[in-house]
Amino acid sequence: MDGDAGDTLATVDLKAEYETSGVREILDELERELIGLAPVKQRIRETAALLLVDRARRELGLAHETPTLHMSFTGNPGTGKTTVALKMAGLLHRLGYVRKGHLVSVTRDDLVGQYIGHTAPKTKEVLKKAMGGVLFIDEAYYLYKPDNERDYGQEAIEILLQVMENNRDDLVVIMAGYADRMDRFFAANPGFRSRIAHHIEFPDYTDEELGRISASMLEGQGYAFDEGGRQAMEEYIRLRREQPHFANARSIRNALDRARLRQANRLFSADGPVDARALSTITEADIRPSRVFSGGLDTDGHRADAD
Amino acid sequence: MRITQGCFSFLPDLTDEQIRAQVEYILSREWAVGIEFTDEPHPRNTYWEMWGNPMFDLKDAKGVMMELDECRKAHGDSYIRINAFDSTRGWETVMMSFIVNRPASEPSLRTWRTEADGRHIRYTHELVGR
Ligand SMILES: Nc1ncnc2c1ncn2[C@@H]1O[C@H](COP(=O)(O)OP(=O)(O)OP(=O)(O)O)[C@@H](O)[C@H]1O
Ligand SMILES: [Mg+2]
């Protein structure tokens, strides 16, 4: 499209684009489905505005380059990074920055090989699958082992850097992990730092937010707390947070899985028929037996999340 | 002599843009993509060399085009073809196959007829000028 159509200037209706591109739909979904995360949602709205404007500028011939869209998501486990990355992929797709909009989620093991000559094909295999979409690298800092200069991770890093530079039209890379370790990783690998334009921080959830998350997760599975269950869950959240391996919403999801298991056993071992209400109610009795209440720590070391 | 086998081989060679569009079609049908090369395009030579593994679960043609570029770099003066494989039970077969690279000078095929018992004729096709 030309910047200047005769004597009337060409225009772009940003509000209309916001509606028709489907960006609004994604942002609404984000708002609706994700509890809390206000600063993250704010940053995503800003990014969406930036990209809409950039797109309009290119339509009017004011800009030509594909902007750098690679991102880093930092935050503790279970703060919603993967979930938001999925939404981000949808957003970038609606705006036409990625052709297909799928998310390929990997960790070091998917990229780095076990012996010489194994890493490059592995990394390339992943990259081929991610083309047209978003490559999400969880705990990206494991790619870099400063104490071992012959670590195969280095090879994956070099391929990634190259692709992030040369294939900006083909894929967007999101690197995720704990904030402090990501900072050290970027400091040691300035190539990544300079290729990543958007840094989004994911705060820990408050107790109140985790309470609401637990209710909405249960609802999604067709269950609900009764009043005692809800209170027990609130207490559980307070205690669980103080214990090792606390993983925000993920800990909640795991606790609820175990609560449903206990509920099933409770119903099964009781006499008499059960009604729909009993089948879908989580009570105090399904939460309080957790070891978290007796000051118990995670004793079985193989499980990342304590109960 | 221009070798004709597979789809589109009576058309002018596909441009990369056209190859890409075909690959998009292949992926939209959820077929796996294989790249193969050979310097022996005899019609009876069904098994060409595989360039890497067949590619399953790609979402975008770019991944295939990257492999094709690599294959051309290594075997630019060979025939290269793209095969689309449908792994659906009951099909489990190649659905589409087309040449995407040819050597600068192509061999030709010579046909030999041999009289055999009765009035049978045996045909032999020989690649010449390789
Ligand atoms: N704000 C939220 N509202 C509702 N559910 C949430 C929210 N945040 C996370 N969850 C749920 O919590 C679980 C963990 O979230 P997710 O996998 O996105 O976290 P993460 O930051 O990627 O964690 P990790 O670093 O451990 O991979 C998921 O099941 C997700 O659906
Ligand atoms: Mg995750």
XYZ file of C-alpha atoms and ligand atoms in Angstrom:
469
model
C 0.000 0.000 0.000
C 1.265 3.494 -0.744
C 1.964 5.987 2.009
C 0.230 8.737 0.111
C -2.788 8.073 -2.072
C -3.102 11.231 -4.156
C -3.775 14.250 -2.008
C -5.726 12.416 0.707
C -3.438 10.599 3.128
C -4.047 6.855 3.459
C -5.215 5.852 6.903
C -5.351 2.749 9.046
C -8.147 2.273 11.542
C -6.326 0.800 14.523
C -9.494 0.133 16.506
C -10.999 -1.781 13.598
C -7.777 -3.754 13.158
C -7.846 -4.550 16.855
C -11.267 -6.118 16.415
C -10.915 -7.823 13.047
C -7.433 -9.258 13.591
C -8.752 -11.242 16.560
C -6.254 -9.580 18.914
C -9.062 -8.370 21.101
C -10.372 -11.912 21.378
C -7.011 -13.221 22.582
C -6.571 -10.428 25.104
C -10.080 -11.031 26.419
C -9.307 -14.730 26.771
C -6.127 -13.917 28.645
C -8.060 -11.634 30.971
C -10.798 -14.181 31.528
C -8.800 -17.385 31.877
C -5.827 -16.203 33.871
C -6.301 -15.071 37.427
C -3.986 -12.352 38.709
C -0.846 -11.662 36.653
C -1.808 -8.002 36.250
C 1.683 -6.808 35.254
C 2.005 -9.618 32.708
C -1.355 -8.818 31.157
C -0.402 -5.157 31.039
C 2.874 -5.937 29.259
C 1.068 -8.132 26.768
C -1.471 -5.427 26.002
C 1.410 -3.020 25.425
C 3.158 -5.495 23.173
C -0.060 -6.030 21.226
C -0.430 -2.261 20.742
C 3.173 -1.997 19.605
C 2.701 -4.777 17.079
C -0.577 -3.368 15.779
C 1.068 -0.008 15.242
C 4.100 -1.613 13.653
C 1.832 -3.484 11.298
C 0.016 -0.274 10.381
C 3.355 1.447 9.769
C 4.388 -1.284 7.412
C 1.069 -1.095 5.580
C 1.682 2.592 4.994
C 5.256 1.992 3.938
C 6.741 3.696 6.992
C 8.623 0.644 8.209
C 10.033 -2.348 6.407
C 11.884 -4.584 8.805
C 10.295 -7.376 10.784
C 10.675 -6.250 14.378
C 12.581 -8.464 16.778
C 9.998 -10.442 18.657
C 12.062 -12.893 20.674
C 11.163 -12.741 24.333
C 12.175 -13.858 27.761
C 9.666 -14.891 30.419
C 11.106 -14.896 33.902
C 9.471 -16.080 37.061
C 9.214 -18.922 39.529
C 7.775 -22.314 38.591
C 4.041 -22.496 38.108
C 3.539 -18.778 37.585
C 1.886 -19.313 34.210
C 4.794 -18.868 31.792
C 3.897 -21.810 29.574
C 0.224 -20.903 29.618
C 0.947 -17.315 28.618
C 3.399 -18.457 25.926
C 0.527 -20.341 24.301
C -1.556 -17.181 24.264
C 1.378 -15.210 22.943
C 1.716 -17.635 20.037
C -1.961 -17.072 19.236
C -1.510 -13.324 19.453
C 1.509 -13.284 17.147
C -0.380 -15.450 14.695
C -3.437 -13.191 14.649
C -1.180 -10.238 13.987
C 0.533 -12.070 11.155
C 3.984 -12.226 12.764
C 4.077 -16.016 12.682
C 2.446 -18.019 9.911
C 0.969 -20.906 11.895
C 0.919 -19.921 15.555
C 1.733 -23.238 17.222
C 3.963 -23.570 20.291
C 6.842 -26.035 20.491
C 7.963 -26.372 24.080
C 11.436 -27.788 24.778
C 14.133 -28.063 27.412
C 17.861 -28.707 27.157
C 17.374 -32.438 26.604
C 15.398 -31.841 23.420
C 18.134 -29.697 21.920
C 21.436 -31.042 23.174
C 22.854 -34.423 22.237
C 24.877 -37.013 24.110
C 27.891 -37.265 21.854
C 29.802 -35.371 19.188
C 27.692 -34.689 16.114
C 24.420 -35.406 17.902
C 23.490 -31.864 18.928
C 23.204 -30.051 15.604
C 20.710 -32.513 14.072
C 18.703 -32.561 17.301
C 18.490 -28.800 17.494
C 17.647 -28.546 13.805
C 14.912 -31.139 14.164
C 13.280 -29.013 16.842
C 13.729 -25.831 14.823
C 12.070 -27.389 11.787
C 9.038 -28.255 13.887
C 8.925 -24.763 15.374
C 9.050 -22.978 12.007
C 5.956 -20.841 11.517
C 5.330 -20.768 15.255
C 6.879 -20.119 18.633
C 9.770 -22.060 20.158
C 9.513 -22.028 23.947
C 12.740 -22.980 25.717
C 12.055 -23.717 29.362
C 14.929 -23.242 31.812
C 17.051 -21.957 28.976
C 20.096 -21.465 31.245
C 20.747 -25.203 31.305
C 22.010 -24.791 27.744
C 25.027 -23.006 29.109
C 27.490 -24.693 31.449
C 30.225 -22.211 32.282
C 32.337 -24.830 34.064
C 32.571 -27.019 30.972
C 33.680 -25.246 27.853
C 33.244 -28.368 25.767
C 29.657 -28.855 26.784
C 27.476 -29.672 23.766
C 25.021 -26.994 24.867
C 27.294 -24.428 23.281
C 26.609 -25.896 19.866
C 22.854 -25.566 20.375
C 23.343 -21.981 21.525
C 25.219 -21.104 18.358
C 22.564 -22.600 16.099
C 19.814 -20.830 18.033
C 21.567 -17.475 17.819
C 21.926 -17.865 14.083
C 18.286 -18.786 13.567
C 17.054 -16.008 15.861
C 18.888 -13.572 13.647
C 18.284 -15.022 10.183
C 14.822 -16.489 10.502
C 12.978 -13.674 12.200
C 10.122 -14.084 9.744
C 9.887 -17.789 10.418
C 9.804 -18.196 14.170
C 9.760 -16.432 17.501
C 11.834 -17.764 20.398
C 10.696 -17.389 23.992
C 13.230 -18.286 26.688
C 11.876 -18.948 30.143
C 13.195 -19.612 33.618
C 13.961 -18.232 37.065
C 14.797 -14.535 36.977
C 18.211 -14.633 38.674
C 19.504 -17.557 36.636
C 18.203 -16.025 33.406
C 20.036 -12.797 34.240
C 23.279 -14.702 34.693
C 22.618 -16.640 31.498
C 22.083 -13.450 29.491
C 25.131 -11.822 31.051
C 27.271 -14.753 29.930
C 25.637 -14.916 26.500
C 25.270 -11.349 25.251
C 24.189 -12.714 21.876
C 20.855 -13.689 23.386
C 20.476 -10.487 25.348
C 20.799 -8.393 22.187
C 18.363 -10.539 20.228
C 15.618 -10.468 22.815
C 13.427 -7.414 22.670
C 10.752 -8.184 25.227
C 11.358 -9.208 28.812
C 8.281 -10.147 30.789
C 8.423 -10.869 34.507
C 5.947 -13.226 36.139
C 5.328 -12.397 39.807
C 4.463 -15.037 42.379
C 0.736 -15.333 43.047
C -0.659 -13.999 46.292
C -2.440 -16.389 48.653
C -5.731 -14.824 47.666
C -5.004 -15.372 43.946
C -4.010 -18.970 44.536
C -7.300 -19.411 46.399
C -9.206 -18.176 43.363
C -7.043 -20.264 41.036
C -7.850 -23.375 43.073
C -11.582 -22.673 42.827
C -11.407 -22.070 39.093
C -9.312 -25.209 38.499
C -11.861 -27.271 40.414
C -14.684 -25.692 38.487
C -12.948 -26.593 35.250
C -13.020 -30.223 36.350
C -16.652 -30.091 37.437
C -15.995 -29.956 41.200
C -16.451 -27.301 43.885
C -15.348 -26.670 47.469
C -17.857 -26.535 50.271
C -17.208 -23.851 52.865
C -14.978 -26.068 55.032
C -13.056 -27.228 51.979
C -12.447 -23.688 50.843
C -11.110 -22.662 54.239
C -8.884 -25.712 54.445
C -7.512 -24.886 51.001
C -6.714 -21.329 52.056
C -4.832 -22.632 55.049
C -3.089 -25.205 52.882
C -1.891 -22.450 50.556
C -0.428 -20.423 53.428
C 1.450 -23.429 54.807
C 2.531 -24.824 51.471
C 4.141 -21.572 50.405
C 6.595 -21.795 53.313
C 7.766 -25.242 52.287
C 10.451 -26.237 49.789
C 9.664 -26.772 46.100
C 6.668 -24.483 46.203
C 5.539 -24.048 42.612
C 2.657 -21.564 42.696
C -0.309 -22.656 40.565
C 1.329 -25.982 39.771
C 1.425 -26.877 43.484
C -2.257 -26.047 43.624
C -3.017 -28.264 40.644
C -1.125 -31.147 42.267
C -2.828 -30.612 45.633
C -6.220 -30.722 43.928
C -5.340 -33.937 42.102
C -4.596 -35.530 45.467
C -7.715 -34.039 47.029
C -9.830 -35.665 44.322
C -8.108 -38.952 45.014
C -8.943 -38.678 48.712
C -12.504 -37.645 47.922
C -12.958 -40.719 45.760
C -11.648 -42.962 48.532
C -13.791 -41.235 51.108
C -16.926 -41.734 49.020
C -15.997 -45.280 48.148
C -15.412 -46.389 51.712
C -18.625 -44.774 52.986
C -21.842 -46.787 52.980
C -24.961 -45.891 51.048
C -25.591 -44.294 47.685
C -24.017 -40.962 46.699
C -25.677 -38.102 44.869
C -24.319 -35.712 42.263
C -23.571 -33.147 44.879
C -21.469 -35.499 46.985
C -19.656 -36.656 43.860
C -18.596 -33.134 42.984
C -17.824 -31.615 46.376
C -14.352 -31.329 47.871
C -14.532 -31.013 51.627
C -12.177 -30.336 54.485
C -11.720 -34.083 54.866
C -10.127 -34.242 51.422
C -7.622 -31.475 52.128
C -6.607 -31.717 55.754
C -5.017 -35.186 55.706
C -2.212 -33.644 53.644
C 1.174 -33.834 55.306
C 1.508 -30.102 54.804
C -0.778 -29.630 57.812
C 1.336 -31.680 60.162
C 4.403 -29.633 59.341
C 5.469 -32.520 57.178
C 8.055 -31.887 54.549
C 8.571 -33.481 51.232
C 10.069 -36.797 52.247
C 9.934 -38.602 48.947
C 12.715 -36.807 47.136
C 11.726 -38.032 43.708
C 8.641 -35.876 43.619
C 9.273 -32.235 42.911
C 6.151 -31.083 44.649
C 5.599 -31.849 48.306
C 2.313 -32.692 49.864
C 16.967 -35.974 -22.046
C 14.496 -34.566 -19.597
C 13.520 -37.286 -17.138
C 9.807 -37.370 -16.444
C 8.601 -39.185 -13.366
C 6.338 -38.336 -10.445
C 3.912 -35.449 -10.387
C 4.362 -32.259 -12.408
C 7.254 -33.639 -14.437
C 5.732 -32.607 -17.753
C 5.552 -29.034 -16.506
C 8.467 -26.626 -16.378
C 10.523 -27.146 -13.207
C 8.738 -25.852 -10.128
C 10.096 -22.661 -8.622
C 10.945 -22.695 -4.917
C 7.775 -20.752 -4.256
C 5.757 -23.414 -6.057
C 7.570 -26.213 -4.225
C 6.792 -24.481 -0.976
C 3.114 -24.217 -1.864
C 3.026 -27.949 -2.662
C 4.668 -28.724 0.674
C 2.087 -26.573 2.449
C -0.575 -28.664 0.766
C 1.174 -31.875 1.867
C 1.367 -30.661 5.464
C -2.268 -29.594 5.385
C -3.127 -33.233 4.642
C -0.905 -34.308 7.561
C 1.364 -36.367 5.365
C 5.008 -36.885 6.290
C 7.614 -35.391 3.992
C 10.719 -37.174 2.781
C 13.561 -35.818 0.691
C 15.494 -38.270 -1.499
C 18.265 -37.969 -4.048
C 19.942 -40.104 -6.675
C 22.177 -39.899 -9.694
C 20.440 -42.884 -11.211
C 16.951 -41.876 -12.319
C 16.226 -45.203 -14.005
C 12.465 -45.869 -13.695
C 13.195 -49.218 -12.032
C 15.357 -47.574 -9.388
C 12.604 -47.067 -6.825
C 14.876 -46.661 -3.824
C 16.647 -43.340 -3.881
C 18.979 -42.264 -1.091
C 17.187 -40.667 1.844
C 18.261 -37.201 2.880
C 17.844 -37.432 6.644
C 14.732 -38.909 8.159
C 11.208 -38.382 6.923
C 9.736 -35.321 8.568
C 6.671 -35.888 10.683
C 4.698 -33.229 12.547
C 5.981 -30.142 10.799
C 3.542 -27.262 10.794
C 5.187 -25.083 8.180
C 6.917 -25.702 4.847
C 9.941 -23.700 5.924
C 11.404 -26.702 7.752
C 11.268 -28.763 4.553
C 12.712 -25.939 2.473
C 15.647 -25.695 4.885
C 16.384 -29.391 4.394
C 15.986 -29.059 0.650
C 18.524 -26.233 0.629
C 20.959 -28.388 2.595
C 20.395 -31.316 0.276
C 20.979 -29.140 -2.781
C 24.202 -27.869 -1.241
C 25.432 -31.422 -0.819
C 23.938 -32.980 -3.979
C 23.260 -30.098 -6.313
C 24.104 -32.142 -9.375
C 21.774 -35.032 -8.531
C 18.087 -35.605 -8.883
C 16.225 -34.667 -5.723
C 12.588 -35.463 -5.097
C 10.073 -34.773 -2.380
C 7.791 -37.597 -1.284
C 4.633 -37.204 0.744
C 3.738 -40.216 2.825
C 0.322 -40.883 4.324
C 0.706 -43.028 7.417
C -3.051 -43.436 7.934
C -3.912 -47.053 8.475
C -5.112 -48.549 5.206
C -3.139 -46.069 3.097
C 0.399 -46.264 4.422
C 1.750 -45.189 1.114
C 3.342 -42.410 -0.881
C 0.598 -40.001 -1.951
C 2.680 -37.595 -3.932
C 6.195 -37.491 -5.313
C 7.857 -34.841 -7.417
C 11.279 -33.869 -8.667
C 12.680 -30.651 -7.195
C 16.230 -30.710 -8.540
C 17.959 -31.995 -11.688
C 21.602 -32.268 -12.708
C 22.861 -29.713 -15.207
C 23.070 -32.357 -17.875
C 20.636 -35.220 -17.752
C 21.304 -38.751 -18.974
C 19.017 -40.347 -21.511
C 17.391 -43.727 -21.718
C 18.074 -46.103 -24.559
C 15.680 -48.945 -25.237
C 16.875 -52.342 -26.446
C 14.533 -54.895 -27.992
C 15.453 -58.547 -27.872
C 13.590 -61.320 -29.659
C 12.823 -64.067 -27.172
C 11.104 -67.457 -27.399
C 7.939 -67.531 -29.482
C 7.281 -64.064 -30.735
C 7.968 -62.403 -27.357
C 9.961 -59.266 -27.205
C 12.066 -58.305 -24.164
C 12.740 -54.650 -23.529
C 15.751 -53.332 -21.653
C 16.121 -49.669 -20.724
C 19.637 -48.450 -20.316
C 20.730 -45.121 -18.866
C 23.329 -43.533 -21.105
C 25.358 -40.362 -20.978
C 25.758 -40.164 -17.241
N -3.328 -17.288 36.541
C -3.728 -18.566 36.446
N -5.026 -18.870 36.496
C -5.411 -20.157 36.376
N -4.580 -21.203 36.239
C -3.270 -20.946 36.190
C -2.780 -19.628 36.272
N -1.433 -19.670 36.169
C -1.099 -20.948 36.034
N -2.187 -21.744 36.043
C -2.178 -23.193 35.919
O -1.073 -23.653 36.679
C -0.334 -24.664 36.011
C 1.099 -24.256 35.818
O 1.160 -23.161 34.901
P 2.305 -23.072 33.791
O 2.691 -24.430 33.324
O 1.875 -22.088 32.776
O 3.453 -22.440 34.684
P 4.989 -22.249 34.338
O 5.374 -20.908 34.824
O 5.225 -22.558 32.916
O 5.637 -23.339 35.267
P 7.064 -24.086 35.135
O 8.093 -23.043 35.261
O 7.014 -25.037 36.276
O 7.041 -24.736 33.788
C -1.073 -24.911 34.729
O -1.879 -26.034 34.935
C -1.926 -23.662 34.521
O -3.125 -23.980 33.846
Mg 6.180 -24.314 32.113
